[in-house]
CSV table of C-alpha atoms and ligand atoms in Angstrom, one decimal:
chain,number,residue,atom,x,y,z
A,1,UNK,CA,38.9,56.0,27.7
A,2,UNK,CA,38.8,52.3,28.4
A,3,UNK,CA,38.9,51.0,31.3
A,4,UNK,CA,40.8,47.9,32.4
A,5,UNK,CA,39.9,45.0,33.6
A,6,UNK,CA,39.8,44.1,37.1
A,7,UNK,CA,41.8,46.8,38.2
A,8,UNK,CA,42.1,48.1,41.9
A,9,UNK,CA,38.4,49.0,42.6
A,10,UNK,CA,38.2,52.3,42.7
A,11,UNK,CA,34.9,53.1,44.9
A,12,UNK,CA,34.7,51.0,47.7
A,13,UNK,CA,36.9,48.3,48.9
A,14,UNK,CA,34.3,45.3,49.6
A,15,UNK,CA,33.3,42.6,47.3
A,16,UNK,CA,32.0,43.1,43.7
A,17,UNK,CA,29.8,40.4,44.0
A,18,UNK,CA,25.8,41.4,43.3
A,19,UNK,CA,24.0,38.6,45.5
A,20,UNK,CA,20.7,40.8,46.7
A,21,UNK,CA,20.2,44.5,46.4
A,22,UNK,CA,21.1,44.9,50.1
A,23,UNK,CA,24.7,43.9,49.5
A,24,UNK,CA,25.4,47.1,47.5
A,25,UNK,CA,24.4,49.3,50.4
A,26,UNK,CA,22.5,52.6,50.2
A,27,UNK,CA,25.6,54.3,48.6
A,28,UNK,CA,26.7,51.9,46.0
A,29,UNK,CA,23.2,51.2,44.8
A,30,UNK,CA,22.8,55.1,44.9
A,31,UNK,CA,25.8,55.2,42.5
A,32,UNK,CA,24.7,52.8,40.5
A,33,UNK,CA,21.4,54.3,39.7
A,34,UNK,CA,23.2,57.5,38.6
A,35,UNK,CA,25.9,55.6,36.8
A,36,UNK,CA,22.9,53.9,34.8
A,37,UNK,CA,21.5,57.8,34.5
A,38,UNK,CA,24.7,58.5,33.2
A,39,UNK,CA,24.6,55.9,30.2
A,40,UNK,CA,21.0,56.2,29.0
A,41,UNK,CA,22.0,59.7,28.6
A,42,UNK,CA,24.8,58.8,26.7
A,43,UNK,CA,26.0,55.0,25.9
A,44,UNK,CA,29.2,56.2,23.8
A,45,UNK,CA,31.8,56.3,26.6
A,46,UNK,CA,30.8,52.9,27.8
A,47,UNK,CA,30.8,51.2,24.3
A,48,UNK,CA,33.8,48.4,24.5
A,49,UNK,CA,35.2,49.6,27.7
A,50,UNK,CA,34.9,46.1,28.5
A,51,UNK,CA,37.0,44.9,25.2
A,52,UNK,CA,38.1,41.2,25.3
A,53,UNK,CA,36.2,40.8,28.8
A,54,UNK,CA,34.4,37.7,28.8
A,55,UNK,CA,31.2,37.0,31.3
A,56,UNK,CA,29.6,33.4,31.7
A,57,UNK,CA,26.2,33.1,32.3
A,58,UNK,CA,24.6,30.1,33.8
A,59,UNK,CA,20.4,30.3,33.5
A,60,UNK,CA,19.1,27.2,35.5
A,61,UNK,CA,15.5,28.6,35.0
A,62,UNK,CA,14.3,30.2,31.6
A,63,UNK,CA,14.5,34.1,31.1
A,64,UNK,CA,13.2,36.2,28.6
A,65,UNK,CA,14.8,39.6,29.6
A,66,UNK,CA,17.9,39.0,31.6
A,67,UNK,CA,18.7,36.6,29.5
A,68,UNK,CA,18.5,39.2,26.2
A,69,UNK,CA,19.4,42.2,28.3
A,70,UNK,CA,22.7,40.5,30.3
A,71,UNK,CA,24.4,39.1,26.9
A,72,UNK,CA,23.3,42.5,24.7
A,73,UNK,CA,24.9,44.9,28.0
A,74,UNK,CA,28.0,42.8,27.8
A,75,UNK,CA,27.9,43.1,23.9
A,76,UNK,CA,27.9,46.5,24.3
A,77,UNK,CA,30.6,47.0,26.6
A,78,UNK,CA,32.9,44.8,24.2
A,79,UNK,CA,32.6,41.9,26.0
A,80,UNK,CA,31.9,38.0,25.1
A,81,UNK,CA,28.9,36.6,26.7
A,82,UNK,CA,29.2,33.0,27.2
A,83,UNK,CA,25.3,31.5,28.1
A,84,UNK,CA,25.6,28.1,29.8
A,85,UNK,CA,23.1,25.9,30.8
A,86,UNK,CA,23.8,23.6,33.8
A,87,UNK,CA,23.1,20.5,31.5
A,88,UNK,CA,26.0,21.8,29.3
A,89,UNK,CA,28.2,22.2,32.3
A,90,UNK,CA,29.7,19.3,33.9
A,91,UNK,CA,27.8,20.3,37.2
A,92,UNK,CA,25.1,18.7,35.3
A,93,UNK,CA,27.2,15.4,36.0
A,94,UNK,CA,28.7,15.9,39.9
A,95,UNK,CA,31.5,18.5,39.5
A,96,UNK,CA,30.8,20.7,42.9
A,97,UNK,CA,29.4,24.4,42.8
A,98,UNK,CA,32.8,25.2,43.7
A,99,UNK,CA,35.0,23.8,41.3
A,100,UNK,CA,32.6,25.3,38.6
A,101,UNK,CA,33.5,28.5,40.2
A,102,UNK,CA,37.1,28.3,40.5
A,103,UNK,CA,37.1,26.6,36.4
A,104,UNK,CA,35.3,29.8,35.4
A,105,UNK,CA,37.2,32.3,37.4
A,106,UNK,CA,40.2,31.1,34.9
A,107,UNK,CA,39.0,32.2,32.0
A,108,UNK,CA,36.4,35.1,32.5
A,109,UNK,CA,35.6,38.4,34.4
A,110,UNK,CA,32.6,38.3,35.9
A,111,UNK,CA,29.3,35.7,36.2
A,112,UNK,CA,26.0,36.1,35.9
A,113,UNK,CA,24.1,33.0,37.7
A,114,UNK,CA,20.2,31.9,37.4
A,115,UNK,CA,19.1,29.0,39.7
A,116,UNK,CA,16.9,28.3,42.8
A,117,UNK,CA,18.5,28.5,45.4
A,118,UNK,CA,20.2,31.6,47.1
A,119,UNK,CA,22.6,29.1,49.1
A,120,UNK,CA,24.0,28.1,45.4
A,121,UNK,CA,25.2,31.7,44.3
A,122,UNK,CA,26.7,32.2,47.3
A,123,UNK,CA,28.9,29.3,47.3
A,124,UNK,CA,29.4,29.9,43.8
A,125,UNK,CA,30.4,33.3,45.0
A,126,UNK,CA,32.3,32.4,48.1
A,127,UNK,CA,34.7,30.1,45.3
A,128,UNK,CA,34.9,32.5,42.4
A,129,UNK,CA,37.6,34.5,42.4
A,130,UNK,CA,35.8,36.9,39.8
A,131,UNK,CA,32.2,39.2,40.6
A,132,UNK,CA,29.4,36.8,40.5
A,133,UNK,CA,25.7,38.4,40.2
A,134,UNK,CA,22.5,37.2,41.1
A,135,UNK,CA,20.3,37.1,37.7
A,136,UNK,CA,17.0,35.3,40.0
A,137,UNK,CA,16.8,33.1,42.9
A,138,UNK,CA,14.3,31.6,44.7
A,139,UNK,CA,14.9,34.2,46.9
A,140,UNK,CA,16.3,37.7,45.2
A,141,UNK,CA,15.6,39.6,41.9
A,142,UNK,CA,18.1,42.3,43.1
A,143,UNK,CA,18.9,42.8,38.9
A,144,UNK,CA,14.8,43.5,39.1
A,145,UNK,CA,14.9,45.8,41.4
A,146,UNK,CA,17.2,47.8,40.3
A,147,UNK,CA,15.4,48.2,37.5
A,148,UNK,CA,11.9,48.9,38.7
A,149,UNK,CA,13.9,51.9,40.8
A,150,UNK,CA,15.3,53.5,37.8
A,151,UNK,CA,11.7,53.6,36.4
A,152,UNK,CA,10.2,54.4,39.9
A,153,UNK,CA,12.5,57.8,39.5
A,154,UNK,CA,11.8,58.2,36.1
A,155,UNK,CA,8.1,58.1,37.0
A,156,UNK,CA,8.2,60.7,39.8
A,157,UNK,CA,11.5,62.7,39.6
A,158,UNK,CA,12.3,61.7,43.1
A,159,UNK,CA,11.8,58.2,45.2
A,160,UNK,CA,11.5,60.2,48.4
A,161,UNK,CA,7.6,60.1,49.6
A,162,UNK,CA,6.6,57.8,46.9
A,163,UNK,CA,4.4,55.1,47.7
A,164,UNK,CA,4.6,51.4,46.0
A,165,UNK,CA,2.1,48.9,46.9
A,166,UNK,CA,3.4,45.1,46.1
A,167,UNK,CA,0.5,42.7,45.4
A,168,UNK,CA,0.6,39.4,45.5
A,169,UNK,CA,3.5,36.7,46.5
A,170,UNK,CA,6.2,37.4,48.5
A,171,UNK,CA,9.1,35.9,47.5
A,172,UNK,CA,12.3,37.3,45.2
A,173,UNK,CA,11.0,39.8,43.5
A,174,UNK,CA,9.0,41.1,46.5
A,175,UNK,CA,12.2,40.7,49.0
A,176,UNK,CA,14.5,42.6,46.7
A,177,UNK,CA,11.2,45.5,46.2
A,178,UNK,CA,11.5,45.6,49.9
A,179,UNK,CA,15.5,46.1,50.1
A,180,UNK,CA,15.1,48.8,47.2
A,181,UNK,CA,12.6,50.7,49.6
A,182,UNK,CA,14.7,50.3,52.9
A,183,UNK,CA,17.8,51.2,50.3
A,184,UNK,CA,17.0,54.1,48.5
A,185,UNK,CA,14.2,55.3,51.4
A,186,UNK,CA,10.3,54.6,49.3
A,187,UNK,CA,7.4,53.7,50.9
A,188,UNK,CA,6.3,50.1,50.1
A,189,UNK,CA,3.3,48.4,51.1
A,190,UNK,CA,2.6,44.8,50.7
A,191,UNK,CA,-0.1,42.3,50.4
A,192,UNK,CA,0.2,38.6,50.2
A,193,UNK,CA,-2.6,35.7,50.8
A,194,UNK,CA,-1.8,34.3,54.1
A,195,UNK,CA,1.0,31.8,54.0
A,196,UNK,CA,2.7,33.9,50.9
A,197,UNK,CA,4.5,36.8,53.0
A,198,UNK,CA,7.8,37.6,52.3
A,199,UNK,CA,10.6,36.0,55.0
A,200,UNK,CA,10.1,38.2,58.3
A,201,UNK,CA,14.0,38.7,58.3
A,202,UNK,CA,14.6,40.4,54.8
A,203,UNK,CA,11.5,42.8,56.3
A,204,UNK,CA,13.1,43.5,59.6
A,205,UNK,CA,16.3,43.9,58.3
A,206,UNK,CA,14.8,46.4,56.1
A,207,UNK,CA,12.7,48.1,58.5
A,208,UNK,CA,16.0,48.5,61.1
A,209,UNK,CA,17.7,50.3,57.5
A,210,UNK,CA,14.3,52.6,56.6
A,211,UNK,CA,14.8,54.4,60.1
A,212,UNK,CA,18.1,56.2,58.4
A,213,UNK,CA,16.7,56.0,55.0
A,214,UNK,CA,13.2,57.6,55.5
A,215,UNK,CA,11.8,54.8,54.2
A,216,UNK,CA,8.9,52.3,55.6
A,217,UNK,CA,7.2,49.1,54.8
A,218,UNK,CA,4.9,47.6,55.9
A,219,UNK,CA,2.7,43.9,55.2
A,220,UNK,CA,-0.8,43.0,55.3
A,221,UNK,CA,-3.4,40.7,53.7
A,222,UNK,CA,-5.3,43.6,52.2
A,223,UNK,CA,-4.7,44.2,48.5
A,224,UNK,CA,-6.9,47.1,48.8
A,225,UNK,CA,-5.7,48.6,52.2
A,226,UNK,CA,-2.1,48.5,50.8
A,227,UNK,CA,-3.4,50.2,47.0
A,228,UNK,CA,-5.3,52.9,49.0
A,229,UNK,CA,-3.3,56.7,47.4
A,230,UNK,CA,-0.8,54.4,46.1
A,231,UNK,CA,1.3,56.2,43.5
A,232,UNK,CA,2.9,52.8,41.6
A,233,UNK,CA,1.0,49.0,42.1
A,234,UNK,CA,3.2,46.5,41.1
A,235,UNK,CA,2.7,42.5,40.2
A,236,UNK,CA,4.0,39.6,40.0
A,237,UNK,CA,3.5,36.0,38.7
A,238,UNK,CA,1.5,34.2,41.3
A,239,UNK,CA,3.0,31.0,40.6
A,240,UNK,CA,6.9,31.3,40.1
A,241,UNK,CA,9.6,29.1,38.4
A,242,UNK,CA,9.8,26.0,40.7
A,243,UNK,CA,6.2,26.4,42.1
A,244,UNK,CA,4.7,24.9,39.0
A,245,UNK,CA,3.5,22.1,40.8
A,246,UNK,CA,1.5,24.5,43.5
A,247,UNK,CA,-0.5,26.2,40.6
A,248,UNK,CA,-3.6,25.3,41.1
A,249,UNK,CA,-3.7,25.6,45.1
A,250,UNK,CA,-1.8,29.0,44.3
A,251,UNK,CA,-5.0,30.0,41.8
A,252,UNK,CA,-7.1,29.4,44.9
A,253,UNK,CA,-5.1,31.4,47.3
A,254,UNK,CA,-4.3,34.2,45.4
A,255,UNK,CA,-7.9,35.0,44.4
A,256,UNK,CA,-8.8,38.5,45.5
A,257,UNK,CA,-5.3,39.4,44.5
A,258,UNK,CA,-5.7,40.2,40.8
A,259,UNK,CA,-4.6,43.5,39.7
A,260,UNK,CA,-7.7,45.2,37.9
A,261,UNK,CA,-9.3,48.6,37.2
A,262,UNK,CA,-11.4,48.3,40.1
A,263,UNK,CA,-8.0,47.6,42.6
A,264,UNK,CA,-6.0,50.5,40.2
A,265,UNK,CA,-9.1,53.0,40.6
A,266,UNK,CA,-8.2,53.0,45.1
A,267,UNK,CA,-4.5,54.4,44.0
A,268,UNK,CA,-3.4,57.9,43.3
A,269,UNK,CA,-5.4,59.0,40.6
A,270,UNK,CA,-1.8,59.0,38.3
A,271,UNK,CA,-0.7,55.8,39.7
A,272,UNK,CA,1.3,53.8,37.5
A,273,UNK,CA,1.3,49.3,37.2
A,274,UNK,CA,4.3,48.1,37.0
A,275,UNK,CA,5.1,44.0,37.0
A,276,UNK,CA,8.5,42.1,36.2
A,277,UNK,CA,7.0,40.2,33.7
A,278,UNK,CA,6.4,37.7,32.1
A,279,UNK,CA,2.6,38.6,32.5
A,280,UNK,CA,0.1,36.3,33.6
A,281,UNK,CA,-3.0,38.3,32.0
A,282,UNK,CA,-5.8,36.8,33.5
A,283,UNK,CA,-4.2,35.5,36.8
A,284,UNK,CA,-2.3,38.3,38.6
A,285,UNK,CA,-3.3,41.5,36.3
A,286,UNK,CA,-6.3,41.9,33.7
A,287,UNK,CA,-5.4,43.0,30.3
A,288,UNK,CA,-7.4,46.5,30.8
A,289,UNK,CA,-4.4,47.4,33.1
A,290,UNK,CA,-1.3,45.9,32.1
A,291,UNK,CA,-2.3,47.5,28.5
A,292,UNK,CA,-3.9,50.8,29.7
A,293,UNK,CA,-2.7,54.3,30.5
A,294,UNK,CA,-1.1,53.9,33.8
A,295,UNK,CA,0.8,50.3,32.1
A,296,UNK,CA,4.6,51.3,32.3
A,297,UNK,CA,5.7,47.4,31.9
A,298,UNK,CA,7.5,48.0,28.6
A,299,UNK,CA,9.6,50.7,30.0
A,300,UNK,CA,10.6,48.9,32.9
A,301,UNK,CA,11.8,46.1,31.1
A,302,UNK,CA,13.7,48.4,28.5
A,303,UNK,CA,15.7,49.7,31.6
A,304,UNK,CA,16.8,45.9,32.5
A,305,UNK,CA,19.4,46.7,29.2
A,306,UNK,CA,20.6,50.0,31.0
A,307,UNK,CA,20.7,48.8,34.3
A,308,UNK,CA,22.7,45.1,33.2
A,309,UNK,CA,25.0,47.1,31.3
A,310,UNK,CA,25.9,49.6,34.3
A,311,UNK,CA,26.1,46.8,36.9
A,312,UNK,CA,28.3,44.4,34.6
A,313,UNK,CA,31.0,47.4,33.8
A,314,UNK,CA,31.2,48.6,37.9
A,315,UNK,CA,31.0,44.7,38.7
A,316,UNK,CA,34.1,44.2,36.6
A,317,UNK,CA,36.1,47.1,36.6
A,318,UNK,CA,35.0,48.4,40.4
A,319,UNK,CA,34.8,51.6,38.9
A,320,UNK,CA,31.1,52.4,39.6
A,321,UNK,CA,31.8,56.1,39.7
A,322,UNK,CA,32.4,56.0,36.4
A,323,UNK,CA,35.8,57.8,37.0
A,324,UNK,CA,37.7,55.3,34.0
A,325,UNK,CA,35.2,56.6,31.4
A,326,UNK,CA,36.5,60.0,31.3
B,1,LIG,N1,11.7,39.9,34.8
B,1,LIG,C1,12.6,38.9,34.4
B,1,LIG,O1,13.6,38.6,35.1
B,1,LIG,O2,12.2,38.4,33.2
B,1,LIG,P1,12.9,37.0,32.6
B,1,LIG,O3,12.4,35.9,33.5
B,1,LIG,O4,12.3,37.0,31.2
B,1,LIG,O5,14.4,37.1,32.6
B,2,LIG,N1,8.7,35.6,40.7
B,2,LIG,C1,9.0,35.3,39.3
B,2,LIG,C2,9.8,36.3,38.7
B,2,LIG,C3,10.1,36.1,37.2
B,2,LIG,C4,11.0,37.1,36.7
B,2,LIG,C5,9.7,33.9,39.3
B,2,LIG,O1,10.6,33.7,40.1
B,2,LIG,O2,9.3,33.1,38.4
């Protein structure tokens, strides 16, 4: 069947918009991980239920994978993706967040935004009249994270009693590891250098959520403390987009944070790496792991396609059930 476009949304009444993982709430981002199950298992149904849709996608940082993954979901779905970059955009020369939003929500369905700060989707959302989703901030991965849990529950069968350890800086990618945890109820332990932790109110907030979940998390300085029986140990870049010009203070700071064998060998003896990417070998993971046996990089980034293509078809048509695909 193909589903329409914008129609009433049928699970759920609130906002479509996708502006960190928290917003979908335990429930939706339950159904979204089972709508995702539901198309890796068989991507027929949801091939051009999007026809004539169009998405625009503004990347104010470079991407790799969301860039690849967002326009080849909305391919798949039948939809046009239309990449923009903010110097092709007449943002670039004064036109107000706002007004960019409104001009967009005229001519497509839903938009996928890139940039620095959170503050800037938001108004971009608060504007739009269309589902805007958060493809990186300074602040939120959430299109990450909803990755890594697919693979997490891939990995293990369940997400219930597992046990993540997040090493090194905590900032977006870390924050929306922390609202998957609180989310879908995972054990997450973090270490940062001093001065790197993630903001105390995305781990609160979390924390208050885990007591219904079953969930915890928790935050030290200890990379090998928060390793220790570990069942997944996850990376990140220590020097993100924006913090170029901190590099070599961050080198210093971040030192005793490289995931090696020697760090892997304190986890669960069938623990698994796992990092966004792109890989800094060298800096945050050696090449012995991110290439070894317990390396499951590759298939987390092949379930950024899955996961894009499920969260731009419920974004768009509210139907995150599934119910419109028959
Ligand atoms: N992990 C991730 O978002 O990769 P890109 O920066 O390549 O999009
Ligand atoms: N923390 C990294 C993630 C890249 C996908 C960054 O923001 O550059």
């Amino acid at each position: 069947m193909t589903a329409v476009l914008n129609p009433t949304p049928v699970a759920g009444s609130g906002s479509r918009d996708v502006l960190t993982l928290a917003g979908l709430g335990p429930e939706g981002l339950r159904a979204l991980l089972d709508l995702t199950t539901r198309l890796k298992a068989d991507p027929e149904p949801f091939r051009g239920a999007l026809a004539g849709g169009r998405v625009a996608m503004i990347f104010d940082k470079p991407s790799t994978r969301t860039r690849v993954s967002f326009e080849s979901a909305a391919w798949l779905l039948g939809a046009l993706p239309i990449v923009l970059r903010p110097d092709e955009l007449q943002l670039g020369r004064g036109e107000t967040i706002a007004d960019t939003a409104r001009a967009l929500s005229l001519y497509v369905d839903a938009l996928t935004v890139r940039t620095y700060a959170q503050a800037t989707v938001e108004e971009l959302a608060d504007a739009a009249s269309i589902p805007v989703i958060n493809a990186l901030t300074n602040e939120h991965h959430p299109c990450q994270a909803l990755a890594d849990v697919v693979t997490l529950e891939e990995e293990f069968g369940t997400l219930k009693g597992v046990r993540v350890a997040f090493v090194g800086d905590g900032d977006n990618v870390c924050h929306s590891l922390i609202q998957a945890a609180s989310l879908v109820g995972f054990e997450l332990q973090v270490a940062t250098p001093r001065g790197y932790e993630p903001m105390e109110e995305i781990v609160w907030t979390a924390q208050v959520l885990c007591r219904e979940t079953g969930g915890s998390i928790t935050v030290s300085h200890e990379p090998a403390r928060a390793v220790h029986g570990a069942d997944a140990v996850y990376a990140d870049t220590w020097t993100s987009m924006g913090h170029e010009a901190e590099q070599v203070a961050r080198r210093t700071a971040f030192r005793g944070f490289r995931v090696d064998q020697k760090l892997m060998d304190r986890a669960a003896p069938s623990a698994v790496f796992l990092h966004c990417l792109p890989a800094h070998r060298g800096e945050e993971v050696t090449d012995e792991v991110i290439d070894g046996p317990a390396s499951r990089v590759w298939p987390q980034a092949a379930n950024r396609l899955h996961t894009e293509t499920a969260l731009l078809y419920s974004a768009i048509t509210g139907d995150v059930n599934g119910v419109l695909l028959g």
